[in-house]
Coordinates of C-alpha atoms and ligand atoms in Angstrom, one line a residue:
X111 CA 139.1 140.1 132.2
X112 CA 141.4 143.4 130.4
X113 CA 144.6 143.6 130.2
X114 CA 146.5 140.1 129.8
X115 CA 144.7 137.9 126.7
X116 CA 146.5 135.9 124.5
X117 CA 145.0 137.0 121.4
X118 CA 146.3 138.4 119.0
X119 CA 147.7 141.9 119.0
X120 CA 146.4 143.2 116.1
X121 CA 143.0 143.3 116.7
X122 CA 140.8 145.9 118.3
X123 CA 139.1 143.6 120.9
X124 CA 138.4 140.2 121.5
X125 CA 134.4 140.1 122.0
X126 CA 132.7 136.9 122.9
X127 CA 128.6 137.2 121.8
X128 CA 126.7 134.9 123.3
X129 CA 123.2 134.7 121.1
X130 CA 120.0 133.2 122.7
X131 CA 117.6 131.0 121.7
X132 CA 114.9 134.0 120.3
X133 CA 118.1 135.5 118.4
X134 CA 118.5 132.1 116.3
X135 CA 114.9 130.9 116.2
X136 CA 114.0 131.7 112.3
X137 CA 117.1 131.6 109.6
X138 CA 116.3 135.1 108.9
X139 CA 117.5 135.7 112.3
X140 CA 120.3 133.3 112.0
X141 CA 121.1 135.3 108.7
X142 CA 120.8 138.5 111.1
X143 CA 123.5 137.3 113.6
X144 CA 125.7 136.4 110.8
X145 CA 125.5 140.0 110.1
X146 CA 126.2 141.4 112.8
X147 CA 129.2 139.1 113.4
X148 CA 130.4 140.5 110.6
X149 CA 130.2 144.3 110.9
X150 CA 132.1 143.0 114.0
X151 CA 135.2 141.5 112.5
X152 CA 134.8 144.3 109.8
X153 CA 135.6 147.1 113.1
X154 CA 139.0 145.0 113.7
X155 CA 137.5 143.1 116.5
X156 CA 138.4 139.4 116.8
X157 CA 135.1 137.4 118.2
X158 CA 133.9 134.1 120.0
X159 CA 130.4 133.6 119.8
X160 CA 128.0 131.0 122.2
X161 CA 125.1 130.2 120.7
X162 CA 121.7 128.2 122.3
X163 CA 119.4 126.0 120.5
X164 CA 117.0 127.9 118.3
X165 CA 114.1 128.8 120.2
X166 CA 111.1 126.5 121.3
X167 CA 114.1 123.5 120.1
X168 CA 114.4 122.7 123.8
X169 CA 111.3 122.5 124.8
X170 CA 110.1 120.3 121.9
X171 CA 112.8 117.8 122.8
X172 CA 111.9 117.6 126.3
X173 CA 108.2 117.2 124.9
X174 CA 109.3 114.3 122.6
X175 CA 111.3 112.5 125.9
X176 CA 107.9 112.4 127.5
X177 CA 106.4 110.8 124.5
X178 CA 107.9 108.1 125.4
X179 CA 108.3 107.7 128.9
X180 CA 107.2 109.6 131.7
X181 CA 110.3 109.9 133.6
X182 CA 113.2 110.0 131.3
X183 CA 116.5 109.0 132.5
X184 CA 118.3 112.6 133.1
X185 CA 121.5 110.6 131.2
X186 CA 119.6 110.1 128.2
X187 CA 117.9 113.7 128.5
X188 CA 121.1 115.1 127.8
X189 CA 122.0 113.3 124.8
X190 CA 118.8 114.8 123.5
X191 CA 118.5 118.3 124.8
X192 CA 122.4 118.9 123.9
X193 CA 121.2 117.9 120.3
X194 CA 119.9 121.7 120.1
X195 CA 122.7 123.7 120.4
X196 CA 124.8 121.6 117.9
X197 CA 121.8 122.6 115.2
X198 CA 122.2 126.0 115.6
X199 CA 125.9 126.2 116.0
X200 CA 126.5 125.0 112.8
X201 CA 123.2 126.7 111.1
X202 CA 125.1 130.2 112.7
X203 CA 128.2 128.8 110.8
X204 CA 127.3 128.4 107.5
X205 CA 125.6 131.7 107.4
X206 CA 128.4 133.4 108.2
X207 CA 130.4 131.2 105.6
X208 CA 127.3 132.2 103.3
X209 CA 128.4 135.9 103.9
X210 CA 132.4 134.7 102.9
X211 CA 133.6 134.9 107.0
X212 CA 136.1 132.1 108.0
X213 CA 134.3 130.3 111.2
X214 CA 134.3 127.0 112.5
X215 CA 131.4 125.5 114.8
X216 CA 133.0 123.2 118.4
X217 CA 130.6 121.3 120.5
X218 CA 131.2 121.5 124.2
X219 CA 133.0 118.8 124.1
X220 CA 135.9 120.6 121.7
X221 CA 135.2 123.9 123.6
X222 CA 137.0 121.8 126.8
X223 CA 134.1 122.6 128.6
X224 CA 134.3 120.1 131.3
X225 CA 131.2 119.6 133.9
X226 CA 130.5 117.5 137.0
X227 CA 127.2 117.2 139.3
X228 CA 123.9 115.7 138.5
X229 CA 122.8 115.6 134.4
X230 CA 120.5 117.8 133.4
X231 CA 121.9 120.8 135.6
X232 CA 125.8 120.1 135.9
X233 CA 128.3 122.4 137.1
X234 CA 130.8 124.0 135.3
X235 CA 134.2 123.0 136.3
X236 CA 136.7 124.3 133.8
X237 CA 137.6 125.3 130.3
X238 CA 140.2 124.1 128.5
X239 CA 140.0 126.6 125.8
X240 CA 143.1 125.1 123.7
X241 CA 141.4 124.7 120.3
X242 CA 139.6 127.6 120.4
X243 CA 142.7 129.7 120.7
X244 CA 144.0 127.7 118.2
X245 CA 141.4 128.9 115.8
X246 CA 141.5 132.5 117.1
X247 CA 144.8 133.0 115.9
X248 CA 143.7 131.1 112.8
X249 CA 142.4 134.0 112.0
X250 CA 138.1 131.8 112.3
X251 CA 135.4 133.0 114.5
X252 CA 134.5 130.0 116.8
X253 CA 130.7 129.5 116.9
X254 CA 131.0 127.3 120.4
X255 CA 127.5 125.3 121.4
X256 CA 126.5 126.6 124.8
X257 CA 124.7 124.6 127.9
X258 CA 126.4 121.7 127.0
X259 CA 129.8 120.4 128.7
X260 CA 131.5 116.8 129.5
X261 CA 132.1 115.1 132.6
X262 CA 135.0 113.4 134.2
X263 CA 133.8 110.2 132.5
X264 CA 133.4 111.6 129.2
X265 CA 129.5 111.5 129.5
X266 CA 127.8 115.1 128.0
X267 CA 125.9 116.6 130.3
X268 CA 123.6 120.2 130.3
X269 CA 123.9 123.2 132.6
X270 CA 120.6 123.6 133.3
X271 CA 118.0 125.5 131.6
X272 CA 119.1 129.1 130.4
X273 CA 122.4 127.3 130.8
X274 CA 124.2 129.0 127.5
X275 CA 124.7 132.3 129.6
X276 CA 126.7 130.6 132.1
X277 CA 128.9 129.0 128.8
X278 CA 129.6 132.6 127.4
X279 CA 130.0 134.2 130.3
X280 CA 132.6 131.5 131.3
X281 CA 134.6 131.5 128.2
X282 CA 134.7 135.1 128.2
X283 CA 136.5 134.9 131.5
X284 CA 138.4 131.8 130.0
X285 CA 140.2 133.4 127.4
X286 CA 140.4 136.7 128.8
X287 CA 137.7 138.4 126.3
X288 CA 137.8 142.0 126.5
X289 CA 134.0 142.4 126.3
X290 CA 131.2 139.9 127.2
X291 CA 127.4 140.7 125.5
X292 CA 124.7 138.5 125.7
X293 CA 122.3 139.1 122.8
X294 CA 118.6 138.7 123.2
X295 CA 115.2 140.0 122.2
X296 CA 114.8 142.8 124.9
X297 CA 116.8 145.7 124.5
X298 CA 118.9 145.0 128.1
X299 CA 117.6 144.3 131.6
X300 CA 115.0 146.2 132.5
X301 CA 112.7 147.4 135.8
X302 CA 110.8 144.7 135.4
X303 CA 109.8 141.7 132.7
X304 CA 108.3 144.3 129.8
X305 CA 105.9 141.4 128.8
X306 CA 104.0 141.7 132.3
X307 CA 104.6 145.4 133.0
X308 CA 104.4 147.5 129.8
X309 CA 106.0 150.8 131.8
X310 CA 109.2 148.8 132.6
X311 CA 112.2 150.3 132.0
X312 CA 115.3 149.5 130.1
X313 CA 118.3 150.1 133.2
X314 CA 121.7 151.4 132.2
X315 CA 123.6 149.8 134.9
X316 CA 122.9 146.8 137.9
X317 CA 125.0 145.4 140.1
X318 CA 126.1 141.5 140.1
X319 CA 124.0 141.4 143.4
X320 CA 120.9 143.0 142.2
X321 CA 120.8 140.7 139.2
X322 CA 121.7 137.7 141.2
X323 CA 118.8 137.8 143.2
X324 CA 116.5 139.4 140.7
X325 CA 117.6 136.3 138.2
X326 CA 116.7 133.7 141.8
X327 CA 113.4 134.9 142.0
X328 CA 112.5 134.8 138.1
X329 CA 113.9 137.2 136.0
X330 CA 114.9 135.1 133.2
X331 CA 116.6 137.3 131.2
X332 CA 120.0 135.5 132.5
X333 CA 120.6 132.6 134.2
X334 CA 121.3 133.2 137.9
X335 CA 124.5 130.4 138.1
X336 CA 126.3 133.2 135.5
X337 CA 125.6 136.0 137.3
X338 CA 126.9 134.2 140.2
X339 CA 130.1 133.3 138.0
X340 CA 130.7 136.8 137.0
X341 CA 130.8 137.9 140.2
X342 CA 133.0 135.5 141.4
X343 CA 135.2 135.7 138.5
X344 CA 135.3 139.5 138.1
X345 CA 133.4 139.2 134.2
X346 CA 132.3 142.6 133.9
X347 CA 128.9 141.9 131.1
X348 CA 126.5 143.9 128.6
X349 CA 122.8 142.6 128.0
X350 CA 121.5 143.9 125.0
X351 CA 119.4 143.2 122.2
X352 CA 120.5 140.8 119.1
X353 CA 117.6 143.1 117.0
X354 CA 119.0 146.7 116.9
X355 CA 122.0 148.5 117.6
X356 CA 120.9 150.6 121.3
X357 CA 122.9 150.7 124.2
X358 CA 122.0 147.7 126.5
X359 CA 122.7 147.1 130.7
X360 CA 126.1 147.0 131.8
X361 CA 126.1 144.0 134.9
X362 CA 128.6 144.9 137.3
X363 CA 130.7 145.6 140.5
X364 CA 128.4 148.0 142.3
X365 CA 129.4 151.6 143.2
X366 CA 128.4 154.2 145.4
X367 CA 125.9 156.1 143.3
X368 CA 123.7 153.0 142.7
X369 CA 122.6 153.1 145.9
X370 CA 120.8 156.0 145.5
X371 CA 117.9 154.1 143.5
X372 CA 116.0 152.3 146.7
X373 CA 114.7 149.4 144.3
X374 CA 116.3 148.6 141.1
X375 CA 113.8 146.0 139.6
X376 CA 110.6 143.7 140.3
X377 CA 110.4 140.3 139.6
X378 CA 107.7 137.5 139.5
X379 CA 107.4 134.0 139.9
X380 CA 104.4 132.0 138.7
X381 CA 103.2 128.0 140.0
X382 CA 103.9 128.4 143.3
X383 CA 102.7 126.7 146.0
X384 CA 102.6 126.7 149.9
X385 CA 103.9 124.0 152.3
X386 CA 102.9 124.8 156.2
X387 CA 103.5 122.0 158.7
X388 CA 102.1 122.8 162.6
X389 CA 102.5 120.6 165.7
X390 CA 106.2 120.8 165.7
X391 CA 107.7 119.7 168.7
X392 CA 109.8 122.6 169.4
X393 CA 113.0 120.8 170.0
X394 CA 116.4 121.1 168.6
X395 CA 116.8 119.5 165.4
X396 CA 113.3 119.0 163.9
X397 CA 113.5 122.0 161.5
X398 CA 117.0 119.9 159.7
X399 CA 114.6 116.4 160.1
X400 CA 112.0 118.1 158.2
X401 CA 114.0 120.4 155.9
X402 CA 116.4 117.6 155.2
X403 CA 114.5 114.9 153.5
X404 CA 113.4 117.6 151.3
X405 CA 117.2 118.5 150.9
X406 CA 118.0 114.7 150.1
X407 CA 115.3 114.5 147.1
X408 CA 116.6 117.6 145.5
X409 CA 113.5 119.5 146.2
X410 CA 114.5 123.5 146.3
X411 CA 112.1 124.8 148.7
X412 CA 112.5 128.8 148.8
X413 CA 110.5 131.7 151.5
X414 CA 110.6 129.7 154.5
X415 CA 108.8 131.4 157.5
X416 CA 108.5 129.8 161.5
X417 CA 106.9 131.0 163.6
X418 CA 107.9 131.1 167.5
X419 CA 106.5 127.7 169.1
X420 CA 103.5 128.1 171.3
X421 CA 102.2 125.7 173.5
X422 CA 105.3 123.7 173.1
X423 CA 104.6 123.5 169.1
X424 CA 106.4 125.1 166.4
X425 CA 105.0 125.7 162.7
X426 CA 107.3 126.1 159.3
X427 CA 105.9 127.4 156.2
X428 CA 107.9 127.4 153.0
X429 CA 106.9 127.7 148.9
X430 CA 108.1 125.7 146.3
X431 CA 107.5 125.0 142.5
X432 CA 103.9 123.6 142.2
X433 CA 105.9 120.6 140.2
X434 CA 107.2 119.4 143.5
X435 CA 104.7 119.2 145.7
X436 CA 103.3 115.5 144.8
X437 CA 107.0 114.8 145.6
X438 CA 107.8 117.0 148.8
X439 CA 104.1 115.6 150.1
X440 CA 105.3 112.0 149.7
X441 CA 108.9 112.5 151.3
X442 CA 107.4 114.5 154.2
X443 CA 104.8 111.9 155.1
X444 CA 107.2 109.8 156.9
X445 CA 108.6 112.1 159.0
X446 CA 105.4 113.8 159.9
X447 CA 104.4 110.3 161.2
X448 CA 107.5 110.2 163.1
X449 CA 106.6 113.5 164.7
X450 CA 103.3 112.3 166.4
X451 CA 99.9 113.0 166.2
X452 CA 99.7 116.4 166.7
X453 CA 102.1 117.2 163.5
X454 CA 99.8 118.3 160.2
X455 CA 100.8 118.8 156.8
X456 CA 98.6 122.0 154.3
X457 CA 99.0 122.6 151.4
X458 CA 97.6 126.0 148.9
X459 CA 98.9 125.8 145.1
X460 CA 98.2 128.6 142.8
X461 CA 100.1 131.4 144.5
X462 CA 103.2 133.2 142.9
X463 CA 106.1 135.0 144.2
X464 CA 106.4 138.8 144.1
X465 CA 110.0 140.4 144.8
X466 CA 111.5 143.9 144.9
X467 CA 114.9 144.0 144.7
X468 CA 117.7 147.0 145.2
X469 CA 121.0 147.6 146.8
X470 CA 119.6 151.0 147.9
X471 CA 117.4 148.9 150.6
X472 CA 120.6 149.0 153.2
X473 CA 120.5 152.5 153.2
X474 CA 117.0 153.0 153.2
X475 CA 114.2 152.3 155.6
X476 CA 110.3 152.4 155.5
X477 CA 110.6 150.2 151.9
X478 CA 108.2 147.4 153.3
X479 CA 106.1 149.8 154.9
X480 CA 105.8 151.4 151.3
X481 CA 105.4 148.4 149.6
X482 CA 102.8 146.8 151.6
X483 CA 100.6 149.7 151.8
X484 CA 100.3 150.1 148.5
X485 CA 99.5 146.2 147.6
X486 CA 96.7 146.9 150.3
X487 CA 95.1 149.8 148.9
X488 CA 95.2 148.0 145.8
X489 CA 93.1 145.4 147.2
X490 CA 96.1 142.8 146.8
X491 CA 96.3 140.3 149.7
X492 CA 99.7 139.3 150.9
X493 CA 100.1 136.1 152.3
X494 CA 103.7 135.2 153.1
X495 CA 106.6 137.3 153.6
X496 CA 110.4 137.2 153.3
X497 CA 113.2 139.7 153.4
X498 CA 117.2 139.7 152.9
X499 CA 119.4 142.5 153.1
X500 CA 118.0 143.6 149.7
X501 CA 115.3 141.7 148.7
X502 CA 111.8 141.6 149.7
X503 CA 109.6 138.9 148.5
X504 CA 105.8 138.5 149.3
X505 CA 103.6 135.7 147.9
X506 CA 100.0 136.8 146.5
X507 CA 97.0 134.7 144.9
X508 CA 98.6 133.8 141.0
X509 CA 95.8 135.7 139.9
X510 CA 96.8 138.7 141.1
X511 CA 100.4 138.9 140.3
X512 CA 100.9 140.7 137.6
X513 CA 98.6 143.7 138.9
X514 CA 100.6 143.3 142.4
X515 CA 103.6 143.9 140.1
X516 CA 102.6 146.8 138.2
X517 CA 101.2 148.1 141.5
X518 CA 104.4 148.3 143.4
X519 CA 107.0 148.6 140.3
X520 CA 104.6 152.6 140.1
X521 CA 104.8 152.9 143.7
X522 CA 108.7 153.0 143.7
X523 CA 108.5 155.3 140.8
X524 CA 110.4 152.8 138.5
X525 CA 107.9 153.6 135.1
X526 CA 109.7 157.2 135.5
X527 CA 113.2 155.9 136.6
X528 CA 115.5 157.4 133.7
X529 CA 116.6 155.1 131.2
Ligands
LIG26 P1 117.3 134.2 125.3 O1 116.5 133.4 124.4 O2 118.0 135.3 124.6 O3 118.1 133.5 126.3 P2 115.3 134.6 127.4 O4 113.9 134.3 126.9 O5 116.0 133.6 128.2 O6 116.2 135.0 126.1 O7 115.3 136.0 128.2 C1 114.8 137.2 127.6 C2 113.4 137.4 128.1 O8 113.4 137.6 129.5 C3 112.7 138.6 127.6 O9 112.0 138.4 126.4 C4 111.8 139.1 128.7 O10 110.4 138.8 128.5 C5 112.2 138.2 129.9 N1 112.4 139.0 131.1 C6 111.9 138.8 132.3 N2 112.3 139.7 133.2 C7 113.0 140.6 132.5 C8 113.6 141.9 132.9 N3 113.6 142.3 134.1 N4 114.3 142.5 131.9 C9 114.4 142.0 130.7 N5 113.8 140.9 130.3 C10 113.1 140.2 131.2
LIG27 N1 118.7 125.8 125.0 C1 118.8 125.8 126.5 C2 117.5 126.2 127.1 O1 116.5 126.4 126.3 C3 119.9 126.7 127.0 C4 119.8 128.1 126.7 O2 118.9 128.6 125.9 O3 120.5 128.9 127.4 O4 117.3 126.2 128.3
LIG28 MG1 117.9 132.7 128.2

């Protein structure tokens, strides 16, 4: 990211902000980023700035689709949803002309962000960042829309939801940005969400991995495809907040000392539910049958646990969102039939996911021992269980999630972890 930008040599830095939807969701607030721009440019800096659709402006779009037809065609979905971001970019713009600072506003399309995959949750091929250099050295802040990009055929299309972070954190790396921050309404990454564990702790540093999986298994506070960029791409990142001036989390490359901390953060996922299919023929190649057809209708199943086949029978279980089931039911009813008599489909909704995650876990032992010990004398029952080389993940009744959370985010001493 340092050293080779094209910018121009007289400024301090070139900092690309990327503000989220709860930053922009009153026109105080815009007013407020505006602001802060400013104090920006006023340091020397030159600046780039993402913005998302003011908040709740997605979600009342999707709302007004299903108004008016139950499945909306994912084509026309992003014509609408991408209509968000081109409010706010241009709100964000006139405040700042408001507050006499030269900026211009660029959709996607003008940002050259081009996309390919599926619409709705498109990948990010490349950025062709021409105009906004142009601007740059113009001397304007460009105010770029984010989650929103065009495909090969000239079709817009939207990154998924939380998408924005993978546009700033792209076209930081794009045109070389010296810093990265995404700006939101916590002060920076912390222990755990703060809304569901009041003791959670704001964490100076994490590692790409650590907030990869952490952002997988629910931690919203970035989207996991930009974490997953970063790394890939080297984007070293701050997360801070958009409402006051402290330090936030810097995101990146992990070092030695940071795997001193045995668990860095806990996570939670709500509207889960359970999938467990027995009377497997255990023979090669019905796990892929099974898992496949699942594959083939785009449903992202996650834990998946087997057990060893007895009596010539194998079982799978594996969770997904509760919004799939009605769908993974229907494509798994076909092959269970081809399976024979003896195959049988359950199913349990209202579970959710619990997940401790560190990069300390290599180095450590005994952490599942700790874990689970605790959820049991908290009277917490665990039903399923799944571990990675740093992540373990259990799945509990919904009801009890946030308790199992608070239970084993104290256990691991994160409430006292310094900040
Ligand atoms: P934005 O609108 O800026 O994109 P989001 O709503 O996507 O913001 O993400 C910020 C929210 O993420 C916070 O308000 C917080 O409740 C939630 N969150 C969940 N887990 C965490 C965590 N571990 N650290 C910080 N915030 C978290
Ligand atoms: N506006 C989009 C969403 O709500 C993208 C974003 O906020 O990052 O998901
Ligand atoms: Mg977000």
């Amino acid at each position: 990211m340092d050293g080779c930008r094209q910018g121009n040599p007289l400024f301090l830095m070139l900092i690309v902000q990327k503000y989220g939807g709860t930053s922009v969701d009153s026109f105080e607030r815009i007013r407020n980023v505006a602001r802060r721009i400013k104090s920006l440019l006023d340091e020397g800096n030159e600046v780039a700035v993402v913005v998302s659709a003011m908040g709740g402006v997605t979600d009342k779009l999707i709302a007004m689709a299903q108004e008016i037809c139950e499945e909306p065609p994912d084509r026309e979905m992003d014509v609408l949803i991408s209509t968000g971001e081109q409010q706010s970019i241009a709100l964000v713009t006139m405040a700042l002309n408001q507050i006499g600072v030269k900026a211009v506003s660029i959709t996607g399309r003008q940002a050259g962000m081009k996309t390919s995959g599926s619409h709705t949750r498109a990948r990010l091929e490349t950025i062709d960042s021409t105009l906004s250099q142009r601007y740059l050295m113009e001397g304007k802040v460009v105010i770029v829309a984010g989650f929103q990009g065009i495909n090969e055929e000239g079709l817009i299309q939207t990154l998924g939801r939380g998408g924005s972070d993978l546009s700033a954190i792209a076209f930081a790396s794009s045109i070389n940005a010296d810093l990265c921050q995404i700006l939101t309404d916590v002060d920076g990454v912390y222990s755990a969400d703060p809304r569901v564990v009041p003791d959670a702790r704001k964490l100076p540093e994490i590692s790409y991995d650590e907030l990869l999986e952490l952002a997988s298994v629910g931690t919203k506070v970035m989207q996991s495809r930009s974490v997953e960029f970063a790394k890939k791409y080297g984007v070293k990142f701050e997360v801070r907040s958009s409402l006051n001036n402290n330090p936030g989390t810097i995101v990146t490359e992990e070092h030695e000392a940071m795997e001193a901390v045995v668990i860095r953060g806990v996570s939670i996922e709500r509207s889960q539910a359970r999938v467990t299919i027995t009377g497997i023929p255990d023979e090669p190649g019905m796990s892929g049958r099974i898992l496949g057809v699942l594959g083939d209708d785009e449903i992202n199943i996650d834990m998946i646990v087997s057990n060893i086949a007895h009596d010539g029978y194998a079982r799978h279980s594996f969770t997904m969102h509760t919004n799939d089931l009605g769908r993974a039911q229907a494509a798994l009813k076909p092959v269970l039939s081809e399976l024979g008599g003896d195959a049988n489909l359950e199913t349990e909704a209202g579970i959710a996911k619990l997940s401790v995650v560190g990069i300390g876990m290599r180095s450590h032992s005994g952490v599942a021992a700790q874990m689970f010990k605790a959820l049991g004398e908290g009277g917490i029952n665990i039903g399923m269980i799944s571990t990675s080389e740093i992540k373990i993940s259990i799945t509990v009744e919904e009801t009890r999630i946030e308790d199992a959370a608070r239970v084993v985010h104290a256990v691991f001493g994160l409430d006292s972890a310094p900040a």
